[in-house]
Amino acid sequence: KAGVTQTPRYLIKTRGQQVTLSCSPISGHRSVSWYQQTPGQGLQFLFEYFSETQRNKGNFPGRFSGRQFSNSRSEMNVSTLELGDSALYLCASSRDRGETETQYFGPGTRLLVL
Amino acid sequence: AQSVTQLGSHVSVSEGALVLLRCNYSSSVPPYLFWYVQYPNQGLQLLLKYTSAATLVKGINGFEAEFKKSETSFHLTKPSAHMSDAAEYFCAVSTTGGGNKLTFGTGTQLKVEL
């Protein structure tokens, strides 16, 4: 069974641009969550999608948004990029929604903002 | 709000020695606790999770952790370290009503020396 895939793996953008990252969950998984990983702030929860609806949101500005499609694939978008948005963005999928669900992480998309 | 604290951002052990990585949690409701491992340039891989079924949890690669409510701890151990265990380890917590949202500790970098 294929794991969680994220595209692209690496991305370089300049300040003020916008970016869209994609996540394909494991087949049969309906929940997708996104995390930002930086050396300074560590791993921080961005948002969670289930059945095409955002179920939970972390403490990030409105420049960060996401969506989920009917096939459970998810995208996240960051508008008006800032230098501080440089990070590894991780996507995780799970079969269902719940506090004890095992989440499977993708390899991440490394975003560099210049 | 729930949180986890990982004591020691860097831990160094000799090959064959005991591995002990510390995690303490803070939660006003019963927590569900996870340990993840991250190898360079990769996503997170679940080692084990505590979901209240048993206080001693065995995971992959010979790791185990014990949930101690009286000490609010969930330390990760492995009897004998192997060179391949060198990686960064993250403790995480979720709670009832939080859906799939994980709150991570700051991570512990494990170094294994010959």
Tab-separated table of C-alpha atoms in Angstrom:
chain	number	residue	atom	x	y	z
A	1	LYS	CA	0.000	0.000	0.000
A	2	ALA	CA	1.431	3.356	-0.984
A	3	GLY	CA	2.175	5.798	1.814
A	4	VAL	CA	1.271	9.447	2.108
A	5	THR	CA	2.657	11.400	-0.804
A	6	GLN	CA	3.394	15.097	-0.867
A	7	THR	CA	4.217	17.262	-3.839
A	8	PRO	CA	6.376	19.038	-4.512
A	9	ARG	CA	9.160	17.880	-2.196
A	10	TYR	CA	11.104	21.127	-2.454
A	11	LEU	CA	10.023	24.623	-3.315
A	12	ILE	CA	11.685	28.015	-3.469
A	13	LYS	CA	9.551	31.149	-3.495
A	14	THR	CA	10.066	34.841	-2.888
A	15	ARG	CA	8.355	37.060	-0.361
A	16	GLY	CA	4.868	38.120	-1.345
A	17	GLN	CA	4.221	35.139	-3.582
A	18	GLN	CA	1.731	32.426	-2.831
A	19	VAL	CA	2.220	28.677	-2.789
A	20	THR	CA	0.048	25.560	-2.955
A	21	LEU	CA	1.155	22.244	-1.492
A	22	SER	CA	-0.513	18.942	-2.205
A	23	CYS	CA	-1.058	15.837	-0.107
A	24	SER	CA	-2.411	12.462	-1.201
A	25	PRO	CA	-3.404	10.304	1.768
A	26	ILE	CA	-3.112	6.557	2.044
A	27	SER	CA	-5.885	4.827	0.120
A	28	GLY	CA	-8.969	4.527	2.311
A	29	HIS	CA	-7.913	7.251	4.733
A	30	ARG	CA	-10.431	10.024	5.145
A	31	SER	CA	-8.659	12.403	7.492
A	32	VAL	CA	-5.781	14.691	6.578
A	33	SER	CA	-3.881	16.975	8.930
A	34	TRP	CA	-1.144	19.491	8.215
A	35	TYR	CA	1.797	20.503	10.383
A	36	GLN	CA	4.552	23.080	10.071
A	37	GLN	CA	8.024	22.160	11.314
A	38	THR	CA	10.657	24.828	11.943
A	39	PRO	CA	13.845	24.811	14.035
A	40	GLY	CA	12.535	27.628	16.203
A	41	GLN	CA	8.902	26.640	16.777
A	42	GLY	CA	9.111	22.889	16.310
A	43	LEU	CA	6.104	20.965	15.057
A	44	GLN	CA	2.904	22.976	15.033
A	45	PHE	CA	-0.570	21.900	14.005
A	46	LEU	CA	-2.044	23.845	11.097
A	47	PHE	CA	-5.407	22.244	10.381
A	48	GLU	CA	-7.339	19.007	10.031
A	49	TYR	CA	-9.753	18.013	7.293
A	50	PHE	CA	-12.279	15.233	7.290
A	51	SER	CA	-15.013	14.637	4.718
A	52	GLU	CA	-14.045	17.817	2.876
A	53	THR	CA	-14.617	19.952	5.971
A	54	GLN	CA	-12.090	21.685	8.156
A	55	ARG	CA	-12.571	20.186	11.620
A	56	ASN	CA	-9.828	21.853	13.571
A	57	LYS	CA	-7.478	24.764	13.097
A	58	GLY	CA	-4.235	25.750	14.750
A	59	ASN	CA	-3.059	29.196	15.689
A	60	PHE	CA	-1.911	30.455	12.316
A	61	PRO	CA	-2.868	33.611	10.421
A	62	GLY	CA	-5.513	33.592	7.738
A	63	ARG	CA	-2.807	33.509	5.064
A	64	PHE	CA	-2.729	29.785	5.692
A	65	SER	CA	-5.674	27.935	4.239
A	66	GLY	CA	-6.517	24.495	3.008
A	67	ARG	CA	-9.106	22.310	1.467
A	68	GLN	CA	-9.939	18.668	0.958
A	69	PHE	CA	-11.410	17.080	-2.109
A	70	SER	CA	-13.944	14.279	-2.415
A	71	ASN	CA	-11.147	11.742	-2.951
A	72	SER	CA	-9.603	12.886	0.374
A	73	ARG	CA	-6.638	14.555	-1.301
A	74	SER	CA	-5.811	17.828	0.361
A	75	GLU	CA	-4.080	21.048	-0.545
A	76	MET	CA	-2.820	23.844	1.606
A	77	ASN	CA	-2.206	27.353	0.400
A	78	VAL	CA	-0.074	30.105	1.848
A	79	SER	CA	-0.610	33.567	0.443
A	80	THR	CA	1.662	36.604	0.700
A	81	LEU	CA	4.642	34.542	1.763
A	82	GLU	CA	6.930	35.813	4.510
A	83	LEU	CA	10.501	34.761	5.296
A	84	GLY	CA	9.221	33.080	8.453
A	85	ASP	CA	7.089	30.716	6.410
A	86	SER	CA	10.224	28.816	5.435
A	87	ALA	CA	9.643	25.392	6.928
A	88	LEU	CA	9.011	21.722	6.367
A	89	TYR	CA	5.293	21.209	5.845
A	90	LEU	CA	4.124	17.755	6.840
A	91	CYS	CA	0.880	16.107	5.926
A	92	ALA	CA	-0.550	13.191	7.900
A	93	SER	CA	-3.446	10.916	7.096
A	94	SER	CA	-5.517	8.567	9.206
A	95	ARG	CA	-8.325	6.165	8.497
A	96	ASP	CA	-10.818	8.032	10.608
A	97	ARG	CA	-11.089	11.013	12.863
A	98	GLY	CA	-10.286	10.477	16.520
A	99	GLU	CA	-7.832	11.154	19.267
A	100	THR	CA	-6.376	7.648	19.242
A	101	GLU	CA	-6.109	7.294	15.504
A	102	THR	CA	-2.668	6.483	14.171
A	103	GLN	CA	-1.517	9.210	11.838
A	104	TYR	CA	0.811	8.381	8.997
A	105	PHE	CA	3.087	11.164	7.892
A	106	GLY	CA	4.354	11.990	4.450
A	107	PRO	CA	7.963	13.000	3.724
A	108	GLY	CA	7.052	16.683	3.736
A	109	THR	CA	7.462	19.634	1.426
A	110	ARG	CA	10.420	21.841	2.234
A	111	LEU	CA	9.573	25.466	1.461
A	112	LEU	CA	12.241	28.130	1.297
A	113	VAL	CA	11.105	31.759	1.090
A	114	LEU	CA	13.710	34.229	-0.132
B	1	ALA	CA	-4.808	22.877	27.037
B	2	GLN	CA	-2.528	19.904	26.791
B	3	SER	CA	1.240	19.966	26.347
B	4	VAL	CA	4.280	17.718	26.514
B	5	THR	CA	7.783	18.485	27.706
B	6	GLN	CA	10.793	16.551	26.523
B	7	LEU	CA	13.764	16.832	28.835
B	8	GLY	CA	17.056	16.920	26.999
B	9	SER	CA	17.227	18.178	23.453
B	10	HIS	CA	20.262	15.975	22.831
B	11	VAL	CA	20.990	12.544	24.267
B	12	SER	CA	24.101	10.514	23.529
B	13	VAL	CA	24.489	6.804	24.303
B	14	SER	CA	26.950	4.093	23.425
B	15	GLU	CA	25.913	1.289	21.140
B	16	GLY	CA	24.433	-1.481	23.284
B	17	ALA	CA	23.550	0.849	26.141
B	18	LEU	CA	20.105	1.638	27.478
B	19	VAL	CA	18.169	4.372	25.713
B	20	LEU	CA	15.959	6.578	27.903
B	21	LEU	CA	14.144	9.537	26.389
B	22	ARG	CA	11.969	11.545	28.758
B	23	CYS	CA	8.508	12.944	28.172
B	24	ASN	CA	6.186	14.561	30.690
B	25	TYR	CA	2.677	15.631	29.824
B	26	SER	CA	0.252	18.182	31.106
B	27	SER	CA	-3.427	17.679	30.493
B	28	SER	CA	-6.639	18.459	32.323
B	29	VAL	CA	-8.305	15.445	30.722
B	30	PRO	CA	-7.033	11.900	30.145
B	31	PRO	CA	-4.329	12.100	27.507
B	32	TYR	CA	-3.468	9.875	24.618
B	33	LEU	CA	0.287	9.794	24.092
B	34	PHE	CA	2.478	9.002	21.124
B	35	TRP	CA	6.145	8.650	20.323
B	36	TYR	CA	7.322	9.386	16.790
B	37	VAL	CA	10.756	9.115	15.209
B	38	GLN	CA	12.099	11.283	12.408
B	39	TYR	CA	15.107	10.332	10.317
B	40	PRO	CA	16.916	13.028	8.308
B	41	ASN	CA	14.915	14.343	5.378
B	42	GLN	CA	11.966	12.127	6.189
B	43	GLY	CA	8.545	12.451	7.753
B	44	LEU	CA	7.530	11.109	11.140
B	45	GLN	CA	7.081	7.427	11.865
B	46	LEU	CA	4.967	6.169	14.751
B	47	LEU	CA	6.922	4.128	17.296
B	48	LEU	CA	4.115	3.473	19.759
B	49	LYS	CA	0.998	4.962	21.309
B	50	TYR	CA	-0.849	4.895	24.625
B	51	THR	CA	-4.623	4.829	24.396
B	52	SER	CA	-5.438	3.772	27.979
B	53	ALA	CA	-5.657	0.047	27.224
B	54	ALA	CA	-2.387	-0.847	28.969
B	55	THR	CA	0.157	1.306	30.783
B	56	LEU	CA	3.184	-0.501	29.323
B	57	VAL	CA	3.207	-0.086	25.588
B	58	LYS	CA	5.494	-1.955	23.233
B	59	GLY	CA	6.357	-0.470	19.899
B	60	ILE	CA	8.454	-1.120	16.852
B	61	ASN	CA	12.214	-1.600	16.747
B	62	GLY	CA	12.394	-2.781	20.368
B	63	PHE	CA	11.107	0.442	21.917
B	64	GLU	CA	8.617	0.594	24.746
B	65	ALA	CA	7.110	3.244	27.000
B	66	GLU	CA	5.282	3.235	30.297
B	67	PHE	CA	2.431	5.568	31.140
B	68	LYS	CA	2.732	6.741	34.750
B	69	LYS	CA	-0.178	8.897	35.783
B	70	SER	CA	1.290	9.703	39.203
B	71	GLU	CA	4.392	11.123	37.542
B	72	THR	CA	2.590	12.475	34.431
B	73	SER	CA	5.283	10.760	32.401
B	74	PHE	CA	5.572	8.631	29.281
B	75	HIS	CA	9.279	7.930	28.924
B	76	LEU	CA	10.604	5.971	25.955
B	77	THR	CA	13.127	3.187	26.516
B	78	LYS	CA	15.090	0.612	24.583
B	79	PRO	CA	17.345	-1.893	26.350
B	80	SER	CA	20.160	-1.846	23.809
B	81	ALA	CA	20.881	1.010	21.422
B	82	HIS	CA	21.796	0.375	17.821
B	83	MET	CA	23.521	2.732	15.440
B	84	SER	CA	20.354	2.798	13.329
B	85	ASP	CA	18.449	4.344	16.274
B	86	ALA	CA	20.186	7.678	15.736
B	87	ALA	CA	17.371	10.070	14.855
B	88	GLU	CA	15.112	12.712	16.372
B	89	TYR	CA	12.332	11.534	18.650
B	90	PHE	CA	9.114	13.386	19.361
B	91	CYS	CA	6.569	12.860	22.087
B	92	ALA	CA	3.029	14.015	21.288
B	93	VAL	CA	-0.352	14.229	23.006
B	94	SER	CA	-3.954	14.330	21.899
B	95	THR	CA	-7.062	14.580	24.040
B	96	THR	CA	-10.726	13.744	23.852
B	97	GLY	CA	-12.524	16.242	21.684
B	98	GLY	CA	-9.355	17.316	19.945
B	99	GLY	CA	-9.853	15.149	16.914
B	100	ASN	CA	-6.634	14.286	15.164
B	101	LYS	CA	-4.753	17.297	16.501
B	102	LEU	CA	-1.389	16.346	17.973
B	103	THR	CA	0.611	18.641	20.224
B	104	PHE	CA	4.292	17.808	19.971
B	105	GLY	CA	7.222	18.219	22.286
B	106	THR	CA	10.366	19.960	21.117
B	107	GLY	CA	12.104	16.724	20.237
B	108	THR	CA	15.175	14.850	21.422
B	109	GLN	CA	18.075	14.180	19.088
B	110	LEU	CA	19.531	10.757	19.878
B	111	LYS	CA	23.162	10.106	19.025
B	112	VAL	CA	24.545	6.581	19.203
B	113	GLU	CA	28.287	6.222	19.491
B	114	LEU	CA	30.516	3.206	18.936
